[in-house]
Amino acid sequence: MVKAISLLSGGLDSILATKLVLQQGIEVEAINFHTIFCTCTPKNSNCLSAIHAADKLGIKVSVFKISQEYLDIVRNPKYGYGSQLNPCLDCRIFMFKKAKEYMQKVKASFIITGEVLGERPMSQRRDTFEIIEKETGLSGLILRPLSAKILPPTIPEKMGIIDRDKLMSISGRSRKPQISLAKNLGISDYPCPSGGCLLTDPNFARRMKDLIKYTTEISLNDVKLLRFGRHFRINPKAKFIVGRNEKENKILLNLARNRDIVLIPKNVKGPIGIGRGDFDKEAVFISSQLLASYCKKISEHVEIIKKIIPEEYEETIIVSIMERNKFEYLRI
């Protein structure tokens, strides 16, 4: 039996594309790529949407975590960024190359994707489809069932493995055709299109740009830290993060690593702060003042405990409370 590999995100488009091929008697195995920038999955675990969708479709799914490799793509994309820091075209090329490796490993014949012509402005155009196939060496082997009738025939269509007449001609950003098709196919259990990529979020993208600018070697821990707290660039070598609430305070402490500094209010209620980078006395003092501006004011001065992980030694820094807006120019 002919076998195909489906890039299954768990969203409606990928579910429909996979279903259309399954209906033609093709064996389908799904793969899902998970990165630290995915927003559809809590706690950076496996993609639950993809696993659930594969279960409903009755097919096997393999989830690959590719965050560390993917950081290089984000840092230096060949085809540039979208509206924020999203390297959409490079992202697709990267994932299709991974899919090609798996396709060859399991001796599958072609790849299925839920891409819809014109649905995404950067990566789902006729010209970008051609770029993807050229860059990946997958010319004619990427089947897009939802838009197949308005795209050139693929190799499995030309060979009669896939009946082109049973595929679709959907294009554009409207979801109505997909919702109608789902109803016709008896598919009702699918997620709302609320998931996505953190790199398209302006606030996160701004922090990521700062990280790329000032950090030579970026770790996954560095990226995780961007999702929490208020971030301040004290100087080119030092960044300070202030928790927003008790929950974030705990998260920041859990993410703190060796040589990070921790600042904690001693005599007042307030957030904790994590410093990452090279903190000289001036940077520590500015960060202590900044932290104090978020503390509950009961006097003109605040005592801040400074610790360096994992050392047991600590010292107390006394700073005067300043208006919070004095530090706004440092905000990332």
Short mmCIF file of C-alpha atoms in Angstrom, two decimals:
data_model
loop_
_atom_site.label_atom_id
_atom_site.label_comp_id
_atom_site.label_asym_id
_atom_site.label_seq_id
_atom_site.Cartn_x
_atom_site.Cartn_y
_atom_site.Cartn_z
CA MET A 1 0.00 0.00 0.00
CA VAL A 2 1.16 3.53 -0.79
CA LYS A 3 2.09 5.52 2.30
CA ALA A 4 2.01 9.28 2.92
CA ILE A 5 3.30 11.49 5.71
CA SER A 6 0.96 14.18 7.02
CA LEU A 7 2.19 17.33 8.73
CA LEU A 8 -0.50 17.32 11.39
CA SER A 9 -0.76 20.43 13.56
CA GLY A 10 -4.09 19.34 15.02
CA GLY A 11 -5.87 22.33 13.49
CA LEU A 12 -8.83 22.03 11.15
CA ASP A 13 -6.87 22.46 7.90
CA SER A 14 -4.43 19.66 8.63
CA ILE A 15 -7.24 17.38 9.84
CA LEU A 16 -9.23 17.93 6.64
CA ALA A 17 -6.21 17.46 4.39
CA THR A 18 -5.36 14.19 6.10
CA LYS A 19 -8.96 12.97 5.97
CA LEU A 20 -9.25 13.64 2.22
CA VAL A 21 -6.23 11.45 1.56
CA LEU A 22 -7.32 8.72 3.97
CA GLN A 23 -10.62 8.52 2.07
CA GLN A 24 -8.68 7.50 -1.02
CA GLY A 25 -7.33 4.39 0.66
CA ILE A 26 -3.84 5.75 1.27
CA GLU A 27 -1.97 4.73 4.41
CA VAL A 28 -1.14 7.90 6.35
CA GLU A 29 1.26 8.45 9.22
CA ALA A 30 1.35 11.86 10.93
CA ILE A 31 4.23 13.89 12.29
CA ASN A 32 4.14 17.03 14.39
CA PHE A 33 6.94 19.49 15.11
CA HIS A 34 6.88 21.25 18.45
CA THR A 35 8.95 24.34 19.30
CA ILE A 36 9.22 26.53 22.37
CA PHE A 37 7.34 29.23 20.44
CA CYS A 38 4.13 27.21 20.05
CA THR A 39 1.18 28.74 21.90
CA CYS A 40 -1.31 25.93 21.29
CA THR A 41 0.22 23.62 23.88
CA PRO A 42 0.47 24.27 27.64
CA LYS A 43 3.73 23.86 29.55
CA ASN A 44 5.72 23.05 26.40
CA SER A 45 4.51 19.45 26.45
CA ASN A 46 3.71 17.33 23.41
CA CYS A 47 1.20 18.81 21.03
CA LEU A 48 -2.06 17.59 22.53
CA SER A 49 -4.08 18.88 19.55
CA ALA A 50 -2.08 16.76 17.12
CA ILE A 51 -2.26 13.69 19.33
CA HIS A 52 -6.01 14.09 19.76
CA ALA A 53 -6.54 14.66 16.02
CA ALA A 54 -4.46 11.62 15.08
CA ASP A 55 -6.45 9.49 17.51
CA LYS A 56 -9.73 10.65 15.94
CA LEU A 57 -8.36 9.97 12.45
CA GLY A 58 -7.13 6.54 13.53
CA ILE A 59 -3.52 7.11 12.52
CA LYS A 60 -0.13 7.06 14.20
CA VAL A 61 1.52 10.38 15.09
CA SER A 62 5.12 11.12 16.08
CA VAL A 63 5.91 14.41 17.84
CA PHE A 64 9.39 15.87 17.38
CA LYS A 65 10.74 18.59 19.67
CA ILE A 66 13.00 20.82 17.60
CA SER A 67 13.33 23.98 19.70
CA GLN A 68 17.12 24.13 19.99
CA GLU A 69 17.66 23.60 16.25
CA TYR A 70 14.92 26.07 15.44
CA LEU A 71 16.64 28.89 17.34
CA ASP A 72 19.18 29.17 14.52
CA ILE A 73 16.33 29.72 12.05
CA VAL A 74 14.83 32.48 14.19
CA ARG A 75 18.18 34.16 14.61
CA ASN A 76 19.15 34.23 10.95
CA PRO A 77 16.33 33.44 8.50
CA LYS A 78 17.31 33.38 4.82
CA TYR A 79 13.95 34.77 3.73
CA GLY A 80 13.47 37.28 6.52
CA TYR A 81 10.65 37.90 8.97
CA GLY A 82 6.93 38.50 8.80
CA SER A 83 5.20 41.32 10.63
CA GLN A 84 7.17 40.62 13.82
CA LEU A 85 9.96 38.08 14.33
CA ASN A 86 8.22 35.20 12.60
CA PRO A 87 10.45 33.53 9.94
CA CYS A 88 7.45 31.84 8.34
CA LEU A 89 8.98 30.77 5.03
CA ASP A 90 12.21 29.54 6.60
CA CYS A 91 10.11 27.76 9.21
CA ARG A 92 8.18 25.85 6.55
CA ILE A 93 11.36 24.95 4.67
CA PHE A 94 12.95 23.70 7.89
CA MET A 95 9.96 21.52 8.79
CA PHE A 96 9.57 20.13 5.28
CA LYS A 97 13.25 19.12 5.30
CA LYS A 98 12.62 17.28 8.56
CA ALA A 99 9.49 15.70 7.08
CA LYS A 100 11.49 14.59 4.02
CA GLU A 101 14.01 12.81 6.25
CA TYR A 102 11.19 10.98 8.02
CA MET A 103 9.42 10.20 4.75
CA GLN A 104 12.56 8.53 3.44
CA LYS A 105 13.12 6.70 6.71
CA VAL A 106 9.67 5.06 6.70
CA LYS A 107 9.61 4.65 2.89
CA ALA A 108 6.60 6.88 2.33
CA SER A 109 5.86 8.29 -1.14
CA PHE A 110 4.75 11.88 -0.53
CA ILE A 111 3.88 14.51 2.06
CA ILE A 112 0.47 15.96 2.94
CA THR A 113 -0.02 19.43 4.36
CA GLY A 114 -3.08 21.46 5.29
CA GLU A 115 -1.74 24.61 3.65
CA VAL A 116 -4.31 26.71 1.81
CA LEU A 117 -3.31 28.97 -1.05
CA GLY A 118 -3.54 32.61 0.09
CA GLU A 119 -4.40 31.82 3.70
CA ARG A 120 -1.11 33.15 5.09
CA PRO A 121 0.52 36.14 3.40
CA MET A 122 4.16 35.12 3.81
CA SER A 123 4.35 31.35 3.40
CA GLN A 124 1.21 30.28 1.51
CA ARG A 125 1.55 31.90 -1.89
CA ARG A 126 2.21 30.27 -5.27
CA ASP A 127 5.74 31.64 -5.41
CA THR A 128 6.58 30.57 -1.84
CA PHE A 129 5.21 27.08 -2.51
CA GLU A 130 7.70 26.90 -5.40
CA ILE A 131 10.53 28.16 -3.16
CA ILE A 132 9.71 25.53 -0.53
CA GLU A 133 9.80 22.72 -3.08
CA LYS A 134 13.06 23.96 -4.59
CA GLU A 135 14.80 24.43 -1.22
CA THR A 136 13.71 21.04 0.12
CA GLY A 137 14.10 18.94 -3.02
CA LEU A 138 10.45 17.92 -2.71
CA SER A 139 9.24 19.14 -6.10
CA GLY A 140 5.95 17.42 -6.89
CA LEU A 141 5.91 15.52 -3.61
CA ILE A 142 4.01 17.99 -1.42
CA LEU A 143 0.26 17.46 -1.74
CA ARG A 144 -1.99 20.26 -0.52
CA PRO A 145 -5.42 18.60 -0.71
CA LEU A 146 -7.41 21.71 0.23
CA SER A 147 -6.06 23.76 -2.68
CA ALA A 148 -4.93 20.97 -5.02
CA LYS A 149 -7.29 21.78 -7.93
CA ILE A 150 -5.90 25.30 -8.27
CA LEU A 151 -2.27 24.20 -7.99
CA PRO A 152 -0.12 22.21 -10.46
CA PRO A 153 -0.70 18.44 -10.26
CA THR A 154 1.69 16.63 -7.93
CA ILE A 155 3.49 13.38 -8.73
CA PRO A 156 0.98 11.17 -6.83
CA GLU A 157 -1.84 12.84 -8.82
CA LYS A 158 -0.05 12.35 -12.15
CA MET A 159 0.60 8.70 -11.30
CA GLY A 160 -3.04 8.09 -10.43
CA ILE A 161 -2.23 7.32 -6.81
CA ILE A 162 -4.41 10.26 -5.81
CA ASP A 163 -7.68 11.15 -7.55
CA ARG A 164 -7.40 14.88 -8.17
CA ASP A 165 -11.16 15.18 -8.71
CA LYS A 166 -11.72 14.25 -5.06
CA LEU A 167 -9.55 17.09 -3.79
CA MET A 168 -10.52 20.72 -3.15
CA SER A 169 -9.97 24.19 -4.64
CA ILE A 170 -10.05 26.33 -1.49
CA SER A 171 -8.15 29.61 -1.37
CA GLY A 172 -8.04 32.77 0.73
CA ARG A 173 -8.36 33.51 4.41
CA SER A 174 -12.05 32.71 4.96
CA ARG A 175 -12.69 29.66 7.12
CA LYS A 176 -16.19 29.04 5.75
CA PRO A 177 -15.16 26.50 3.07
CA GLN A 178 -13.23 24.43 5.61
CA ILE A 179 -16.06 24.52 8.13
CA SER A 180 -18.52 23.42 5.42
CA LEU A 181 -16.18 20.62 4.33
CA ALA A 182 -15.77 19.48 7.92
CA LYS A 183 -19.54 19.21 8.25
CA ASN A 184 -19.76 17.17 5.05
CA LEU A 185 -17.01 14.85 6.27
CA GLY A 186 -18.63 14.42 9.67
CA ILE A 187 -15.80 16.20 11.48
CA SER A 188 -17.00 18.28 14.40
CA ASP A 189 -14.33 17.81 17.05
CA TYR A 190 -11.60 20.27 16.10
CA PRO A 191 -9.97 23.19 17.92
CA CYS A 192 -10.76 26.85 17.32
CA PRO A 193 -8.00 28.64 15.37
CA SER A 194 -6.62 30.24 18.53
CA GLY A 195 -3.21 28.62 18.66
CA GLY A 196 -0.20 30.02 16.94
CA CYS A 197 3.34 31.23 17.30
CA LEU A 198 4.76 33.51 19.97
CA LEU A 199 7.03 35.08 17.37
CA THR A 200 4.00 36.85 15.88
CA ASP A 201 3.20 38.51 19.22
CA PRO A 202 4.61 42.09 19.26
CA ASN A 203 5.54 42.05 22.95
CA PHE A 204 7.28 38.68 22.83
CA ALA A 205 8.96 39.54 19.54
CA ARG A 206 10.38 42.72 21.04
CA ARG A 207 11.93 40.75 23.91
CA MET A 208 13.25 38.10 21.53
CA LYS A 209 14.89 40.76 19.36
CA ASP A 210 16.60 42.14 22.46
CA LEU A 211 17.80 38.65 23.38
CA ILE A 212 19.21 38.07 19.91
CA LYS A 213 20.93 41.47 19.93
CA TYR A 214 22.70 41.07 23.26
CA THR A 215 23.18 37.29 23.64
CA THR A 216 25.78 35.28 21.78
CA GLU A 217 24.53 31.81 22.71
CA ILE A 218 20.78 31.58 23.33
CA SER A 219 19.44 28.72 25.46
CA LEU A 220 15.89 27.42 25.73
CA ASN A 221 15.92 28.71 29.31
CA ASP A 222 16.60 32.22 27.97
CA VAL A 223 13.57 31.95 25.70
CA LYS A 224 11.30 30.54 28.42
CA LEU A 225 12.21 33.49 30.62
CA LEU A 226 10.85 35.89 28.01
CA ARG A 227 7.31 34.72 28.70
CA PHE A 228 7.19 35.91 32.28
CA GLY A 229 7.60 39.12 34.25
CA ARG A 230 8.55 42.66 33.31
CA HIS A 231 11.85 42.84 31.40
CA PHE A 232 14.40 45.65 31.62
CA ARG A 233 17.68 46.11 29.79
CA ILE A 234 19.96 47.64 32.43
CA ASN A 235 22.96 47.77 30.09
CA PRO A 236 24.23 45.77 27.09
CA LYS A 237 25.48 43.00 29.39
CA ALA A 238 22.73 42.90 32.02
CA LYS A 239 18.99 42.22 31.93
CA PHE A 240 16.62 42.33 34.89
CA ILE A 241 13.21 40.67 35.19
CA VAL A 242 10.59 41.61 37.79
CA GLY A 243 7.73 39.28 38.70
CA ARG A 244 4.16 40.51 38.28
CA ASN A 245 2.58 38.37 41.00
CA GLU A 246 3.30 35.53 43.41
CA LYS A 247 2.86 32.88 40.72
CA GLU A 248 5.38 34.59 38.44
CA ASN A 249 7.79 35.06 41.34
CA LYS A 250 7.88 31.27 41.75
CA ILE A 251 8.28 30.71 38.01
CA LEU A 252 11.18 33.16 37.82
CA LEU A 253 12.92 31.46 40.74
CA ASN A 254 12.48 28.08 39.05
CA LEU A 255 13.97 29.43 35.82
CA ALA A 256 16.92 31.10 37.54
CA ARG A 257 20.22 29.41 36.79
CA ASN A 258 23.79 29.50 38.09
CA ARG A 259 25.32 32.98 38.30
CA ASP A 260 21.93 34.72 38.02
CA ILE A 261 21.35 37.27 40.74
CA VAL A 262 18.16 37.25 42.79
CA LEU A 263 16.85 40.41 44.44
CA ILE A 264 14.20 40.08 47.16
CA PRO A 265 12.53 42.86 49.21
CA LYS A 266 13.36 42.40 52.88
CA ASN A 267 11.21 44.81 54.88
CA VAL A 268 8.23 45.35 52.55
CA LYS A 269 5.85 43.37 50.36
CA GLY A 270 6.84 43.26 46.73
CA PRO A 271 7.99 41.15 43.78
CA ILE A 272 11.28 39.34 43.35
CA GLY A 273 13.69 40.13 40.54
CA ILE A 274 16.07 37.97 38.51
CA GLY A 275 19.20 39.43 36.95
CA ARG A 276 20.91 37.68 34.07
CA GLY A 277 24.25 38.68 32.60
CA ASP A 278 27.20 40.62 34.03
CA PHE A 279 26.01 42.74 36.94
CA ASP A 280 28.51 45.25 38.31
CA LYS A 281 27.71 47.35 41.40
CA GLU A 282 25.97 50.03 39.37
CA ALA A 283 23.75 47.50 37.56
CA VAL A 284 22.83 45.85 40.88
CA PHE A 285 22.00 49.21 42.44
CA ILE A 286 19.83 50.33 39.50
CA SER A 287 18.02 46.97 39.53
CA SER A 288 17.46 47.27 43.29
CA GLN A 289 15.96 50.73 42.84
CA LEU A 290 13.81 49.42 40.02
CA LEU A 291 12.56 46.53 42.16
CA ALA A 292 11.83 48.91 45.03
CA SER A 293 9.59 50.99 42.76
CA TYR A 294 7.26 47.97 42.53
CA CYS A 295 7.18 47.38 46.30
CA LYS A 296 4.51 48.53 48.72
CA LYS A 297 5.65 51.90 50.05
CA ILE A 298 5.80 52.05 53.85
CA SER A 299 8.91 54.22 54.16
CA GLU A 300 11.31 56.20 51.98
CA HIS A 301 13.79 53.34 51.82
CA VAL A 302 13.65 49.65 50.99
CA GLU A 303 16.05 46.91 51.99
CA ILE A 304 16.81 44.53 49.14
CA ILE A 305 18.47 41.16 49.69
CA LYS A 306 20.90 40.19 46.95
CA LYS A 307 21.79 36.55 46.29
CA ILE A 308 23.84 34.90 43.58
CA ILE A 309 22.75 31.41 42.60
CA PRO A 310 23.80 28.91 43.96
CA GLU A 311 25.84 30.71 46.64
CA GLU A 312 24.51 30.89 50.20
CA TYR A 313 26.09 34.31 50.81
CA GLU A 314 23.75 37.28 50.66
CA GLU A 315 24.00 41.00 51.20
CA THR A 316 21.52 43.77 51.89
CA ILE A 317 21.26 46.83 49.70
CA ILE A 318 19.36 49.87 50.94
CA VAL A 319 17.77 52.02 48.24
CA SER A 320 15.36 54.93 48.19
CA ILE A 321 12.00 54.48 46.52
CA MET A 322 11.76 56.25 43.19
CA GLU A 323 8.81 56.75 40.87
CA ARG A 324 8.28 53.78 38.61
CA ASN A 325 8.24 55.90 35.46
CA LYS A 326 11.90 56.79 36.08
CA PHE A 327 12.80 53.33 34.80
CA GLU A 328 10.44 53.12 31.85
CA TYR A 329 13.24 53.90 29.38
CA LEU A 330 14.86 50.58 30.38
CA ARG A 331 11.73 48.53 29.66
CA ILE A 332 11.98 45.96 26.90
#
